[in-house]
CSV table of C-alpha atoms in Angstrom, one decimal:
chain,number,residue,atom,x,y,z
A,1,MET,CA,28.2,-24.6,6.1
A,2,LYS,CA,27.1,-22.1,8.5
A,3,PHE,CA,25.7,-18.7,8.3
A,4,ILE,CA,27.8,-15.1,9.4
A,5,ASN,CA,25.0,-13.0,9.8
A,6,ILE,CA,21.6,-12.3,8.6
A,7,PRO,CA,19.6,-9.3,8.5
A,8,LYS,CA,17.4,-8.5,12.1
A,9,ASN,CA,14.2,-9.8,12.6
A,10,GLY,CA,11.5,-7.0,11.4
A,11,ALA,CA,13.6,-5.7,8.7
A,12,SER,CA,11.9,-4.5,5.5
A,13,TRP,CA,12.0,-6.1,2.4
A,14,GLY,CA,12.2,-2.8,0.7
A,15,ASP,CA,15.8,-2.2,2.2
A,16,GLU,CA,18.9,-4.6,1.5
A,17,LEU,CA,18.5,-8.0,3.2
A,18,LEU,CA,22.1,-9.7,3.4
A,19,TYR,CA,22.7,-12.9,4.3
A,20,SER,CA,26.4,-13.9,4.6
A,21,PHE,CA,28.0,-17.3,4.8
A,22,ALA,CA,31.1,-19.6,4.8
A,23,THR,CA,31.5,-23.2,3.8
A,24,GLU,CA,33.5,-24.1,5.8
A,25,LEU,CA,35.4,-26.5,3.2
A,26,ASP,CA,39.6,-26.5,2.3
A,27,GLN,CA,38.5,-26.6,-1.3
A,28,PRO,CA,36.1,-24.2,-3.0
A,29,SER,CA,33.0,-25.5,-4.3
A,30,ASP,CA,29.8,-24.2,-5.7
A,31,VAL,CA,26.5,-23.4,-3.6
A,32,GLN,CA,23.3,-23.7,-4.1
A,33,VAL,CA,21.1,-20.4,-2.1
A,34,ILE,CA,17.0,-20.9,-2.1
A,35,VAL,CA,14.4,-18.5,-0.4
A,36,ARG,CA,11.8,-19.6,1.1
A,37,ASP,CA,8.2,-18.7,2.7
A,38,ALA,CA,8.2,-20.3,6.1
A,39,ASP,CA,4.7,-21.0,6.3
A,40,THR,CA,4.1,-22.3,2.9
A,41,ASN,CA,7.5,-23.4,1.9
A,42,GLU,CA,6.3,-21.7,-1.6
A,43,GLU,CA,9.7,-20.9,-3.7
A,44,PHE,CA,11.1,-17.1,-3.4
A,45,GLY,CA,14.0,-17.5,-5.5
A,46,ARG,CA,17.3,-19.3,-6.4
A,47,MET,CA,20.4,-18.8,-7.6
A,48,ARG,CA,23.8,-20.9,-7.6
A,49,LEU,CA,27.2,-19.2,-6.3
A,50,TYR,CA,30.2,-21.3,-8.3
A,51,SER,CA,33.9,-22.1,-6.8
A,52,VAL,CA,33.6,-20.1,-3.7
A,53,PHE,CA,34.1,-20.7,-0.1
A,54,GLY,CA,31.7,-18.7,1.4
A,55,GLY,CA,29.2,-15.6,0.3
A,56,SER,CA,27.0,-12.8,0.4
A,57,VAL,CA,23.6,-13.1,-1.1
A,58,ASP,CA,21.0,-10.4,-1.0
A,59,ILE,CA,17.6,-11.6,-0.8
A,60,ALA,CA,15.2,-8.4,-0.8
A,61,PRO,CA,14.8,-8.4,-4.6
A,62,ALA,CA,12.9,-12.2,-4.7
A,63,VAL,CA,11.1,-11.5,-1.4
A,64,ARG,CA,9.1,-8.1,-3.3
A,65,ARG,CA,8.8,-10.1,-6.3
A,66,LYS,CA,6.4,-12.2,-4.6
A,67,MET,CA,4.8,-9.7,-2.0
A,68,SER,CA,1.1,-8.1,-3.0
A,69,HIS,CA,1.7,-4.2,-2.8
A,70,GLU,CA,-2.4,-4.1,-3.3
A,71,PRO,CA,-4.4,-3.1,-0.7
A,72,PRO,CA,-7.0,-6.0,-0.1
A,73,SER,CA,-11.1,-5.3,-1.2
A,74,SER,CA,-13.8,-6.4,0.5
A,75,THR,CA,-17.5,-5.8,0.2
A,76,THR,CA,-18.0,-7.1,3.5
A,77,PRO,CA,-16.3,-5.8,6.8
A,78,GLN,CA,-13.5,-8.0,7.3
A,79,ILE,CA,-9.8,-8.2,9.2
A,80,ILE,CA,-7.7,-9.7,6.6
A,81,PRO,CA,-4.5,-10.8,7.4
A,82,SER,CA,-1.9,-8.5,5.8
A,83,ARG,CA,0.3,-8.8,2.9
A,84,ALA,CA,2.9,-6.7,4.4
A,85,MET,CA,5.1,-9.6,6.5
A,86,CYS,CA,5.9,-12.0,5.4
A,87,ARG,CA,8.4,-15.1,7.6
A,88,VAL,CA,11.3,-16.5,5.1
A,89,ILE,CA,14.1,-18.8,5.8
A,90,VAL,CA,17.2,-19.1,3.6
A,91,GLU,CA,19.1,-22.5,2.9
A,92,VAL,CA,22.2,-23.3,1.8
A,93,GLU,CA,23.3,-26.6,0.8
A,94,GLY,CA,20.6,-27.6,2.8
A,95,VAL,CA,21.5,-25.9,6.3
A,96,SER,CA,18.2,-23.4,6.7
A,97,SER,CA,18.8,-20.1,8.6
A,98,PRO,CA,17.4,-19.4,11.5
A,99,THR,CA,13.0,-17.8,10.6
A,100,ILE,CA,13.1,-13.7,10.2
A,101,THR,CA,9.5,-11.9,10.0
A,102,LEU,CA,10.2,-9.2,6.9
A,103,PHE,CA,7.5,-5.7,6.9
A,104,ARG,CA,6.9,-3.9,4.4
A,105,ALA,CA,8.4,-0.8,6.5
A,106,SER,CA,10.6,-1.5,9.2
A,107,TYR,CA,9.2,-2.9,12.3
A,108,ASN,CA,9.0,-1.9,15.9
A,109,PRO,CA,7.0,-4.2,18.2
A,110,LEU,CA,6.6,-1.9,21.0
A,111,MET,CA,5.1,1.4,18.9
A,112,HIS,CA,2.4,1.8,16.3
A,113,LYS,CA,-0.2,-0.6,17.1
A,114,VAL,CA,-2.1,1.3,15.1
A,115,LEU,CA,0.0,1.7,11.5
A,116,SER,CA,-2.4,4.1,9.6
A,117,SER,CA,-3.1,7.3,10.5
A,118,MET,CA,-6.8,7.7,10.6
A,119,SER,CA,-7.1,10.7,9.5
A,120,THR,CA,-10.4,12.4,9.4
A,121,GLU,CA,-10.1,15.7,7.5
A,122,CYS,CA,-11.4,14.6,4.5
A,123,GLY,CA,-14.8,13.1,6.2
A,124,ILE,CA,-16.3,9.8,4.7
A,125,ALA,CA,-19.3,9.5,3.0
A,126,SER,CA,-22.1,6.3,1.8
A,127,GLY,CA,-20.2,3.7,-0.5
A,128,ASP,CA,-16.5,5.0,0.8
A,129,THR,CA,-14.7,2.3,2.7
A,130,LEU,CA,-12.7,3.0,5.7
A,131,ARG,CA,-9.2,0.9,5.8
A,132,PHE,CA,-6.7,0.7,8.6
A,133,THR,CA,-3.3,-1.7,8.9
A,134,LEU,CA,-2.7,-2.3,12.8
A,135,ASN,CA,-0.4,-4.9,14.3
A,136,VAL,CA,-2.3,-7.2,17.0
A,137,VAL,CA,-0.2,-7.7,19.6
A,138,LYS,CA,-2.9,-10.2,21.2
A,139,SER,CA,-6.4,-9.3,20.1
A,140,ALA,CA,-7.8,-6.2,18.5
A,141,THR,CA,-11.5,-5.4,18.0
A,142,ILE,CA,-13.0,-2.4,15.6
A,143,THR,CA,-16.4,-0.9,16.0
A,144,VAL,CA,-17.9,1.1,13.4
A,145,VAL,CA,-21.0,3.0,14.5
A,146,GLU,CA,-23.0,5.7,13.0
A,147,LEU,CA,-24.4,8.5,15.0
A,148,THR,CA,-28.1,10.3,14.3
A,149,GLY,CA,-27.3,12.8,17.1
A,150,GLN,CA,-26.5,10.5,20.2
A,151,ARG,CA,-28.0,8.0,19.1
A,152,PRO,CA,-25.5,5.2,17.7
A,153,ARG,CA,-26.3,2.2,14.8
A,154,GLN,CA,-23.8,0.1,14.7
A,155,ILE,CA,-22.2,-0.5,11.3
A,156,ALA,CA,-19.4,-3.3,12.0
A,157,ASN,CA,-17.4,-5.0,15.2
A,158,LEU,CA,-14.8,-7.1,14.1
A,159,SER,CA,-11.8,-9.0,16.6
A,160,TYR,CA,-8.8,-10.4,15.7
A,161,SER,CA,-6.4,-12.3,18.0
A,162,ALA,CA,-3.1,-12.9,16.9
A,163,GLN,CA,0.4,-12.7,18.5
A,164,SER,CA,2.2,-9.7,16.8
A,165,GLN,CA,0.5,-9.9,13.5
A,166,VAL,CA,-0.1,-7.2,10.8
A,167,VAL,CA,-3.8,-7.1,9.1
A,168,GLU,CA,-5.7,-4.8,7.7
A,169,ALA,CA,-9.3,-3.7,8.2
A,170,VAL,CA,-11.5,-3.2,5.4
A,171,VAL,CA,-15.2,-1.7,6.0
A,172,PRO,CA,-17.3,-0.4,3.4
A,173,ILE,CA,-19.7,2.5,4.6
A,174,SER,CA,-23.0,1.8,3.2
A,175,ASN,CA,-26.9,2.5,3.8
A,176,LEU,CA,-26.2,5.8,6.3
A,177,SER,CA,-29.1,6.8,7.1
A,178,LYS,CA,-30.1,10.0,5.5
A,179,GLU,CA,-29.7,11.9,9.0
A,180,ALA,CA,-26.7,10.3,10.1
A,181,ASP,CA,-24.2,12.9,11.8
A,182,LYS,CA,-20.6,11.2,11.9
A,183,VAL,CA,-19.0,7.8,12.0
A,184,VAL,CA,-17.4,7.0,14.6
A,185,VAL,CA,-14.4,3.9,14.6
A,186,THR,CA,-12.8,2.7,17.6
A,187,ILE,CA,-10.2,0.1,17.8
A,188,THR,CA,-9.2,-1.6,20.6
A,189,ASN,CA,-5.9,-3.2,20.6
A,190,GLY,CA,-4.3,-4.9,23.8
A,191,ILE,CA,-4.6,-2.1,26.2
A,192,ALA,CA,-4.7,0.8,23.8
A,193,THR,CA,-8.1,2.5,22.3
A,194,ASP,CA,-7.8,4.6,19.4
A,195,ARG,CA,-10.9,6.7,18.6
A,196,ALA,CA,-11.7,9.1,15.2
A,197,GLU,CA,-14.9,10.4,14.2
A,198,TYR,CA,-15.6,10.7,11.0
A,199,ARG,CA,-18.1,13.6,9.4
A,200,ILE,CA,-20.3,12.6,6.8
A,201,VAL,CA,-19.9,14.1,3.3
A,202,GLU,CA,-21.0,14.3,-0.2
A,203,ARG,CA,-18.6,13.2,-2.8
A,204,THR,CA,-18.0,15.6,-5.7
A,205,GLU,CA,-18.3,14.9,-9.2
A,206,GLY,CA,-14.8,14.0,-10.3
A,207,SER,CA,-13.4,12.8,-6.9
A,208,ARG,CA,-11.1,10.7,-7.1
A,209,LYS,CA,-9.7,8.8,-4.6
A,210,LEU,CA,-6.2,7.7,-3.6
A,211,LEU,CA,-4.6,4.8,-1.6
A,212,TRP,CA,-1.2,4.1,-0.6
A,213,TYR,CA,1.2,2.8,2.5
A,214,ASN,CA,2.8,5.0,4.4
A,215,ALA,CA,6.4,4.3,6.2
A,216,TYR,CA,5.0,2.5,9.3
A,217,GLY,CA,3.5,0.3,6.4
A,218,GLY,CA,-0.1,1.5,7.0
A,219,ILE,CA,-2.6,2.4,5.0
A,220,GLU,CA,-3.7,6.1,4.1
A,221,SER,CA,-6.1,7.0,2.1
A,222,TYR,CA,-7.3,11.0,0.7
A,223,ILE,CA,-10.2,11.8,-1.7
A,224,PHE,CA,-9.4,14.6,-4.2
A,225,PRO,CA,-12.7,16.0,-4.5
A,226,TYR,CA,-11.8,17.8,-7.9
A,227,SER,CA,-10.0,16.4,-11.2
A,228,ARG,CA,-9.7,18.1,-14.1
A,229,LEU,CA,-8.2,16.8,-17.4
A,230,LEU,CA,-4.9,18.7,-18.5
A,231,GLU,CA,-4.2,16.8,-21.9
A,232,ARG,CA,-4.5,14.1,-23.8
A,233,LYS,CA,-1.3,12.6,-26.3
A,234,ALA,CA,-1.6,9.6,-28.8
A,235,ASP,CA,1.4,7.7,-30.2
A,236,VAL,CA,0.4,6.5,-33.7
A,237,SER,CA,2.5,4.7,-36.1
A,238,THR,CA,2.3,4.8,-39.7
A,239,THR,CA,3.7,2.6,-42.8
A,240,ARG,CA,3.3,3.5,-46.6
A,241,THR,CA,2.9,1.2,-49.0
A,242,ALA,CA,2.9,1.9,-53.0
A,243,THR,CA,-0.7,2.0,-52.7
A,244,LYS,CA,-2.6,3.2,-49.0
A,245,LEU,CA,-1.3,4.3,-45.4
A,246,HIS,CA,-1.3,2.5,-42.5
A,247,ALA,CA,-1.5,3.2,-39.4
A,248,ARG,CA,-1.6,1.7,-35.4
A,249,LEU,CA,-2.7,3.2,-32.5
A,250,ASN,CA,0.2,1.8,-30.1
A,251,SER,CA,-0.6,4.1,-27.1
A,252,ALA,CA,-3.4,6.6,-25.6
A,253,LEU,CA,-2.8,8.5,-22.5
A,254,SER,CA,-4.7,11.1,-20.4
A,255,ARG,CA,-3.1,13.7,-18.0
A,256,VAL,CA,-5.0,14.3,-15.4
A,257,ARG,CA,-4.8,17.3,-12.3
A,258,LEU,CA,-6.4,16.1,-8.8
A,259,THR,CA,-6.4,18.6,-6.4
A,260,SER,CA,-7.5,18.5,-2.8
A,261,ALA,CA,-9.3,20.3,-0.1
A,262,VAL,CA,-7.9,23.4,2.0
A,263,LEU,CA,-6.1,21.7,4.3
A,264,GLN,CA,-4.6,22.2,7.9
A,265,LEU,CA,-0.8,21.5,7.5
A,266,GLN,CA,-1.1,18.1,9.7
A,267,GLU,CA,-2.9,16.7,6.4
A,268,GLN,CA,-0.7,18.4,3.8
A,269,GLU,CA,2.4,16.7,5.3
A,270,ARG,CA,0.2,13.1,5.6
A,271,ILE,CA,-0.7,13.4,2.3
A,272,ALA,CA,2.6,14.6,1.0
A,273,GLU,CA,4.2,11.2,2.1
A,274,LEU,CA,2.1,9.3,-1.2
A,275,LEU,CA,5.0,10.7,-3.4
A,276,ARG,CA,7.6,8.6,-0.9
A,277,SER,CA,5.1,5.2,-1.3
A,278,PRO,CA,6.8,2.8,-4.3
A,279,TYR,CA,3.2,2.1,-5.3
A,280,ILE,CA,-0.3,4.1,-5.4
A,281,PHE,CA,-3.5,3.1,-6.0
A,282,GLU,CA,-7.0,4.0,-6.5
A,283,GLU,CA,-10.4,2.8,-5.6
A,284,CYS,CA,-13.6,3.0,-7.4
A,285,SER,CA,-16.8,1.2,-7.3
A,286,ASN,CA,-14.7,-1.0,-4.5
A,287,ALA,CA,-12.1,-2.2,-7.3
A,288,ILE,CA,-8.1,-1.6,-6.9
A,289,ARG,CA,-6.0,-0.1,-9.6
A,290,SER,CA,-2.4,1.1,-9.5
A,291,VAL,CA,-2.0,4.8,-10.8
A,292,ASP,CA,0.9,6.3,-12.6
A,293,LEU,CA,2.1,9.6,-11.5
A,294,ALA,CA,3.3,11.5,-14.2
A,295,SER,CA,6.1,13.0,-11.8
A,296,ARG,CA,6.8,12.8,-8.0
A,297,GLU,CA,5.6,15.9,-7.0
A,298,LEU,CA,3.0,18.1,-5.3
A,299,ARG,CA,2.3,21.4,-5.9
A,300,TYR,CA,0.8,24.0,-3.3
A,301,ASP,CA,-1.4,26.6,-3.6
A,302,ASP,CA,-0.6,29.0,-0.7
A,303,HIS,CA,-3.2,30.7,2.0
A,304,GLY,CA,-1.1,31.2,4.5
A,305,THR,CA,-0.9,28.5,6.9
A,306,LEU,CA,-4.1,26.6,4.9
A,307,ASN,CA,-3.3,24.7,1.5
A,308,ARG,CA,-4.8,23.2,-1.2
A,309,LEU,CA,-2.4,20.1,-3.1
A,310,SER,CA,-2.7,19.1,-7.2
A,311,LEU,CA,-0.7,16.4,-8.7
A,312,ASP,CA,-0.8,15.2,-11.7
A,313,ILE,CA,-1.3,11.5,-13.0
A,314,VAL,CA,-1.4,9.3,-16.2
A,315,GLU,CA,-3.9,7.2,-17.2
A,316,GLU,CA,-4.9,5.0,-20.4
A,317,TRP,CA,-7.0,6.9,-22.0
A,318,LYS,CA,-9.8,4.8,-23.2
A,319,GLY,CA,-10.7,3.6,-26.7
A,320,GLY,CA,-8.6,3.2,-29.4
A,321,GLY,CA,-7.5,0.2,-31.6
A,322,LEU,CA,-6.7,-0.1,-35.0
A,323,LEU,CA,-7.0,3.0,-37.7
């Protein structure tokens, strides 16, 4: 038995991951294919092919089912190994393939050391959380300081050492000084340094913070300052007997419109990428929950080179039960 083709190292589990093999036998035989995590030996999936001389198997669905799509959360500053990557092997009748590393998005080790965009346009408020995804080449340091005038106060100083490891940095921002002007983030990754300054803002009532992963597998976020309830719908089933009408609430949903601040073109393009992300989340009170879009579309309120963006989400209408 030999492998004829395997996916390239750094491929994405969002794409087809085709393994081809030949049994090298004179007669057709039944073949068992097993997909495993190379580090933990956890089984991702298996299948059996009957009466074959060889075959091709796409392992991407098996890998996707095992990956966590939810961003990590933490009440303290941390750098966490990301589930945006995994190392897999495929076994065919006891013969193992070479180990390859797969990523949420196709990976180029020479580019995108900080996979998140580090956008600063919406600012930061006390109680928010800063999030970044980066590929640690050898070692990385993340420093977060609060600036009041020119006086710095350190919020977090994190370091991580690894060889080509994708990690998630989670930095809760709390207890900001009332006089603070901005929060400054400096990420040193190998010989590269990235720096971003976030102005201090107040969260408006009704604001909603969405999270998603960009095309490079980096976490992104935006705080939509305005939300408005558009409609509510309920699905009720009824059954009538000779003496009584029985009704039951099956589901109840709300449709909510989220609207951005007036944005520059670059920030518009960054936020528009969330439409392409398979999974979208909301962060609220340090908890993460999945978000369903009513449709994969954004509306633009034209102000020349500036725009407001809006999108609709559908969420459970709290309450209900038996009627």
